[in-house]
Short mmCIF file of C-alpha atoms and ligand atoms in Angstrom, two decimals:
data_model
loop_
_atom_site.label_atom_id
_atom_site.label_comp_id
_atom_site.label_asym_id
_atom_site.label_seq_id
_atom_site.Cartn_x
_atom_site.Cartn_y
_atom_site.Cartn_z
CA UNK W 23 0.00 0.00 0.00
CA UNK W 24 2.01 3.13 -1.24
CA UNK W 25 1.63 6.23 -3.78
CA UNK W 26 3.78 9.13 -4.07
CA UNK W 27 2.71 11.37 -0.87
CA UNK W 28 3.11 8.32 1.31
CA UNK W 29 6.64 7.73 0.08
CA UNK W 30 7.60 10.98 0.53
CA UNK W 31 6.48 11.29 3.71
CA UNK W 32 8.74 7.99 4.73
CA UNK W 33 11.66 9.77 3.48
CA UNK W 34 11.44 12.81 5.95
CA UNK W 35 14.68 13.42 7.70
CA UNK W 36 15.68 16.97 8.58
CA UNK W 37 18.42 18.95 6.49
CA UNK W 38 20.38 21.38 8.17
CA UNK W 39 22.79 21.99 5.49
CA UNK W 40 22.70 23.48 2.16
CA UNK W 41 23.48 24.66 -1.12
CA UNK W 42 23.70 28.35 -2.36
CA UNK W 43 21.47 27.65 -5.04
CA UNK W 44 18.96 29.89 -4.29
CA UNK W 45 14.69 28.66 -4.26
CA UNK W 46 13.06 29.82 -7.68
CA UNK W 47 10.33 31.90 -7.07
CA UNK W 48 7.50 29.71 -9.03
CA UNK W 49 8.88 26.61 -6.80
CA UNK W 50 8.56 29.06 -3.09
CA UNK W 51 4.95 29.98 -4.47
CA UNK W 52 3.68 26.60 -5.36
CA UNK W 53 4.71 24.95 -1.99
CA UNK W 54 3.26 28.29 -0.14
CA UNK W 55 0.28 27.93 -2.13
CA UNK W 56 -0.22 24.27 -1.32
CA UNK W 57 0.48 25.42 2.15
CA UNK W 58 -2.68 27.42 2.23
CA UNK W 59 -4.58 24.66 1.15
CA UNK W 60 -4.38 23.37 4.78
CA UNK W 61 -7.57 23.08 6.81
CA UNK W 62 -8.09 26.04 9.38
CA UNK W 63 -10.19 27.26 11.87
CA UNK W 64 -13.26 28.72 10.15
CA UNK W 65 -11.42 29.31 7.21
CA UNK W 66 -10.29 32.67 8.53
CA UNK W 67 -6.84 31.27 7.84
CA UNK W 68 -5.57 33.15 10.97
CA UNK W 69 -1.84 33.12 10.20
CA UNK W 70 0.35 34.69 8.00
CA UNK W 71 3.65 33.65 6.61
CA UNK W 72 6.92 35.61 7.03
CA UNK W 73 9.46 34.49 3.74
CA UNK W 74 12.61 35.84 4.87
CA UNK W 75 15.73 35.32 2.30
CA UNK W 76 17.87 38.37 3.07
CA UNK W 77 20.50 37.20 5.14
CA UNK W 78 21.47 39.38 7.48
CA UNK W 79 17.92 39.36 8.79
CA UNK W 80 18.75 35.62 9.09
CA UNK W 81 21.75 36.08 10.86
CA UNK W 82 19.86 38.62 13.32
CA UNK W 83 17.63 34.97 13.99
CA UNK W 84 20.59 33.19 14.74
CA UNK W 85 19.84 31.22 11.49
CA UNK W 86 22.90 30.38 9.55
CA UNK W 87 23.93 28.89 6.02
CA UNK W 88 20.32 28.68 5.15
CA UNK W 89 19.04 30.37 2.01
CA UNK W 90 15.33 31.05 2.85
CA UNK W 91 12.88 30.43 6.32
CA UNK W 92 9.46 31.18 6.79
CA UNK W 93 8.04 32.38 9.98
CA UNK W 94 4.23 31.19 10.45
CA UNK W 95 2.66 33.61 12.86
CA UNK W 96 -0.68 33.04 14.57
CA UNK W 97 -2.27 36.27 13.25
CA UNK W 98 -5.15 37.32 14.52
CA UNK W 99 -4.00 41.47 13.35
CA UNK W 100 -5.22 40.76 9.90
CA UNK W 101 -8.81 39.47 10.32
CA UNK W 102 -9.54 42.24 12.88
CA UNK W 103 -7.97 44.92 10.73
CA UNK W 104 -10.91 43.59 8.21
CA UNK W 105 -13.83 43.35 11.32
CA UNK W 106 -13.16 46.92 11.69
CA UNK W 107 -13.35 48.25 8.44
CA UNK W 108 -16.47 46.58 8.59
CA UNK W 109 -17.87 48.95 11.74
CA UNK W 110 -16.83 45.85 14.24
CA UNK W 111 -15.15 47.56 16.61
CA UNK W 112 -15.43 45.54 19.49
CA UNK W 113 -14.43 41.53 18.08
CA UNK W 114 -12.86 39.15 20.75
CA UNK W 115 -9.95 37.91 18.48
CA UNK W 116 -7.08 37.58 20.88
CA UNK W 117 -8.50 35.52 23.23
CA UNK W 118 -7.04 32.22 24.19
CA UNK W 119 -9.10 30.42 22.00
CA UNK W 120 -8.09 32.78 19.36
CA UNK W 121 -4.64 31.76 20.05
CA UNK W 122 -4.19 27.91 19.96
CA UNK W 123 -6.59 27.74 16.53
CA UNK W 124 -4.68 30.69 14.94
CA UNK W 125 -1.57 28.93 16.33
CA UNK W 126 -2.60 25.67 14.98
CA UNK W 127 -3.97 27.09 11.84
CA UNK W 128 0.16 28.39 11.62
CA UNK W 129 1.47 24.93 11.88
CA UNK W 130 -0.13 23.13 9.83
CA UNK W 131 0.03 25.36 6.87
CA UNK W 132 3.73 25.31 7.48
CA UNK W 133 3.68 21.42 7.61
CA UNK W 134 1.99 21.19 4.15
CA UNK W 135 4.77 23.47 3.10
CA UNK W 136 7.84 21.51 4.90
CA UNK W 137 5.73 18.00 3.13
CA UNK W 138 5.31 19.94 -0.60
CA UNK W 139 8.85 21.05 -0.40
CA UNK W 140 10.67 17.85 0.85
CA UNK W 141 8.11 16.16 -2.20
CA UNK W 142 10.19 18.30 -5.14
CA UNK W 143 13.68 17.47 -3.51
CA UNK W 144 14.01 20.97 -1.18
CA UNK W 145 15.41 20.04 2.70
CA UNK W 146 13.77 21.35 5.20
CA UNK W 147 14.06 21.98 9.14
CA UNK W 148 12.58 23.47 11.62
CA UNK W 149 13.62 26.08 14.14
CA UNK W 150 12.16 25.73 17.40
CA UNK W 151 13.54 28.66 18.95
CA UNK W 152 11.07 30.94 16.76
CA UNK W 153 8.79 31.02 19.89
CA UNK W 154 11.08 32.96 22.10
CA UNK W 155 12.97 34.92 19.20
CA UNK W 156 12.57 38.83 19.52
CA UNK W 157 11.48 39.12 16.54
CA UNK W 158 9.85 42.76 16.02
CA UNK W 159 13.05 44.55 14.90
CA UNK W 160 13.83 42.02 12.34
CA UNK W 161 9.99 41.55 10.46
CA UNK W 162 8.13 44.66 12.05
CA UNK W 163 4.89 42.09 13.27
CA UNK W 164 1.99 44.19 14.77
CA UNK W 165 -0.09 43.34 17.86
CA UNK W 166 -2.02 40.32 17.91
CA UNK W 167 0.35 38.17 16.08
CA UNK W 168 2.70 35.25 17.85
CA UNK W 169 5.29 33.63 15.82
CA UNK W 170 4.29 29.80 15.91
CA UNK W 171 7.01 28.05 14.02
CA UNK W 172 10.45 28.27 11.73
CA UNK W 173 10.96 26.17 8.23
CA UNK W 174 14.08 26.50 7.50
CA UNK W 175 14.23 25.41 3.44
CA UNK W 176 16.70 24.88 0.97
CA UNK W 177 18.59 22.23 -1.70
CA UNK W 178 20.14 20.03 0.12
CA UNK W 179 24.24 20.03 0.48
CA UNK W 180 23.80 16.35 2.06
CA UNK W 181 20.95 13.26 2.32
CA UNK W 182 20.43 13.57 5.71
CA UNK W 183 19.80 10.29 8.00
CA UNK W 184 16.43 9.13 8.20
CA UNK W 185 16.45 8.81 12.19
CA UNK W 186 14.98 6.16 14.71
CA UNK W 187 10.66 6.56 15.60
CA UNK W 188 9.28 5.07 18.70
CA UNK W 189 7.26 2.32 17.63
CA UNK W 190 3.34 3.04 16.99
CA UNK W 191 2.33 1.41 20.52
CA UNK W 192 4.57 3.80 22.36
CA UNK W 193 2.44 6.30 20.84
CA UNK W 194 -1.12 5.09 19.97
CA UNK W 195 -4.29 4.56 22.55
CA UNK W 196 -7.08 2.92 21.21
CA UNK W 197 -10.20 4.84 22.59
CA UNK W 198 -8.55 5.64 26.22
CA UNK W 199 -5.03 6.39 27.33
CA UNK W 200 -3.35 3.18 28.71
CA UNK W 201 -0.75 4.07 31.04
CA UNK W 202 2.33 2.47 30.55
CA UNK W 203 4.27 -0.13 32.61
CA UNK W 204 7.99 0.20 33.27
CA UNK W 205 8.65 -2.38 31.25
CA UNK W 206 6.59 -0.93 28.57
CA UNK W 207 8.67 2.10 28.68
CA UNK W 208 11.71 0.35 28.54
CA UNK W 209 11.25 -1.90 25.35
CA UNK W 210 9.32 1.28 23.76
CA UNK W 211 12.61 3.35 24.06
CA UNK W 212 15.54 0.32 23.68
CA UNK W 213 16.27 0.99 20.15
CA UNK W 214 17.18 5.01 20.86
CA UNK W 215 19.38 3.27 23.44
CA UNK W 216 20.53 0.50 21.56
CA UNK W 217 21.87 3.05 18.49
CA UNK W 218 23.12 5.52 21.25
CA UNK W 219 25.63 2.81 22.82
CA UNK W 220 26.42 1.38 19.29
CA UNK W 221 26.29 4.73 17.44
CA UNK W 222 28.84 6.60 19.62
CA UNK W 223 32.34 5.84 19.62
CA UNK W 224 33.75 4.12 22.71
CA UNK W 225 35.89 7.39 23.06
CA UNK W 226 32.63 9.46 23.55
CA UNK W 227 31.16 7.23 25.90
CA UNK W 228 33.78 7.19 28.02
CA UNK W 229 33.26 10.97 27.80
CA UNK W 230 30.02 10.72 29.02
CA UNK W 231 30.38 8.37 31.50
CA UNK W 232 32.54 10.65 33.10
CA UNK W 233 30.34 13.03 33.31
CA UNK W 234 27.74 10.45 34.92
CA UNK W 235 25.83 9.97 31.77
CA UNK W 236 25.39 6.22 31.39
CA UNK W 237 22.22 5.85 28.75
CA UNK W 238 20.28 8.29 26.69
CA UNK W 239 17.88 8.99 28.81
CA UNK W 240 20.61 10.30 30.84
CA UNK W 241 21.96 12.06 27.91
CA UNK W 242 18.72 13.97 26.74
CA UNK W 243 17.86 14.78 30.19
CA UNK W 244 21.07 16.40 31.28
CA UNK W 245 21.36 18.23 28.20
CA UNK W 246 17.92 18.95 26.85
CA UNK W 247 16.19 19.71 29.92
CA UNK W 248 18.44 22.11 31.54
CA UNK W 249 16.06 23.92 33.74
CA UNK W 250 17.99 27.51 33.78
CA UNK W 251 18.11 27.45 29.39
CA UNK W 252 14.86 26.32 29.61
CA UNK W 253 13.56 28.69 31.87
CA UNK W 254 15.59 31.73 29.44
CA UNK W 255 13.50 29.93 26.40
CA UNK W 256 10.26 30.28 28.37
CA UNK W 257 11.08 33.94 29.51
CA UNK W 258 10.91 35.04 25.62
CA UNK W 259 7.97 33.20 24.63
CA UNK W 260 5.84 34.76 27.91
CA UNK W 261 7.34 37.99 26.36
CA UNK W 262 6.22 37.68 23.12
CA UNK W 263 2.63 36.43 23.84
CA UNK W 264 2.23 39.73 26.50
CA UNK W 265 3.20 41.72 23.50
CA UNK W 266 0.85 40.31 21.29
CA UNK W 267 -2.12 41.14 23.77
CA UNK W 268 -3.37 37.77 23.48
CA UNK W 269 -5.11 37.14 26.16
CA UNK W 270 -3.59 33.92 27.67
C1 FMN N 5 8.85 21.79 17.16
C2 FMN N 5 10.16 21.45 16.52
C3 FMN N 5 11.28 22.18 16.85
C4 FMN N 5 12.51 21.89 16.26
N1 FMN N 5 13.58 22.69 16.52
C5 FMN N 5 14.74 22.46 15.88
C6 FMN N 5 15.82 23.37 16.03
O1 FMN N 5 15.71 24.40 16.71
N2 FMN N 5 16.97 23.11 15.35
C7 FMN N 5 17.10 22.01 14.54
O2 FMN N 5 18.16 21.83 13.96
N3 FMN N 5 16.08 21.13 14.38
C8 FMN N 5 14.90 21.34 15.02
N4 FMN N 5 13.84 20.50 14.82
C9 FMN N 5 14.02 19.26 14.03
C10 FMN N 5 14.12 18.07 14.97
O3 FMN N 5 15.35 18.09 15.64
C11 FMN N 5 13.95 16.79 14.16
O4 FMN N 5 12.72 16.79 13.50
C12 FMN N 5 14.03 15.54 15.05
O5 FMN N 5 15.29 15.41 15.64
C13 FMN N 5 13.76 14.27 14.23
O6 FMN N 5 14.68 14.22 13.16
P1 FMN N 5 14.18 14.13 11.67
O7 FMN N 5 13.31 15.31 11.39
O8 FMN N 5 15.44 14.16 10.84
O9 FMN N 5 13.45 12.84 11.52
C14 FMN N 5 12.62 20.78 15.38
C15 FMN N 5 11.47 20.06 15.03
C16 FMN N 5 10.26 20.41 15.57
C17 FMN N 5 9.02 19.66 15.14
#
């Protein structure tokens, strides 16, 4: 059971470097305009996309040796710029509600970007520091808009390495959640350990044990979840959702 979407979709793997070759402009539109295709909430479409390819405005991101990335923000600016042109003064867009569809409407149009892209050969990644970034200075976003998510997009300089998935019953509850055993947790996540001791050289895991990091749990959760980056991270994003004004 397979067609061409399906295929594609098998092949993801992230692509985080690239080419000079610039996108051509009638490639960027048809993947944005498949992009907009995406279902939304009451097809206000309540996002809008950011296509930034100057470079310097890249490197003002933090984003580096990549050609083009587009910004999805969770816009509700636009739709009550058009209320109140219609004498609807008074229209409760930035509410929390407003938020997470507007927010979800963002994502998914950027996901049927990242799929249409990765379909004509383009590698794509995405930046999940977008959420904190402070952003104004560098796009000039008005109230009522929170930036949801980063594609990063180019031609590929390498194939990438389709990575390791936790297997669908790690991940899929028939009708209610079953919680997990211990056991269950430990065959779920075996393989991510079994690559991590293989996968690393016996140089770099004597590295790591050193620093008391003896599986990969231990590795994510020493690096990953360091409370006082995290906590920096979080800082930024309650930033820029108070300077949206929505209300959440
Ligand atoms: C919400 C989100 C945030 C991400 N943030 C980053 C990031 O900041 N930098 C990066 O290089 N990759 C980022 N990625 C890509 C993931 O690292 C990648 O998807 C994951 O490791 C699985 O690898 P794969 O996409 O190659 O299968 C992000 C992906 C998502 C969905």
């Amino acid at each position: 059971m397979s067609n061409e979407v399906i295929e594609s979709l098998k092949k993801h793997r992230s692509i985080r470097s690239f080419k000079e070759k610039k996108i051509e402009k009638d490639i960027l539109d048809e993947i944005i305009g498949v992009g907009l295709r995406a279902a939304n909430g009451g097809n206000l479409q309540g996002y809008s996309l950011i296509i930034i390819d100057d470079l310097d405005r890249l490197e003002k991101l933090g984003v580096y040796n990549t050609p083009l990335a587009i910004v999805a923000l969770a816009d509700a600016y636009r739709t009550k710029r058009w209320f109140n042109i219609f004498g609807e003064d008074k229209v409760a867009v930035n509410t929390a509600h407003g938020f997470f569809i507007n927010n979800w409407d963002a994502l998914i149009c950027l996901h049927n970007i990242a799929i249409a892209a990765e379909s004509l050969g383009l590698g794509t990644y995405y930046n999940g520091d977008v959420t904190s970034m402070d952003l104004k200075n560098v796009i000039n976003n008005p109230e009522y808009t929170f930036p949801s998510g980063m594609l990063c997009l180019g031609y590929p300089k390498d194939e990438g390495k389709i990575l390791d998935r936790l297997p669908l019953e790690a991940i899929v509850h028939y009708n209610s959640y079953k919680i997990p055993t211990e056991k269950d947790i430990k065959k779920w996540y075996g393989e991510k350990e079994r690559l991590f001791q293989t996968r690393n050289s016996k140089e770099r895991l004597k590295e790591l044990k050193d620093k008391g990091i003896f599986n990969i749990a231990q590795a994510y959760s020493k690096s990953k979840f360091k409370k006082e980056e995290l906590d920096r991270i979080s800082e930024g994003i309650k930033r820029n959702i108070k300077e949206s004004g929505y209300d959440i």
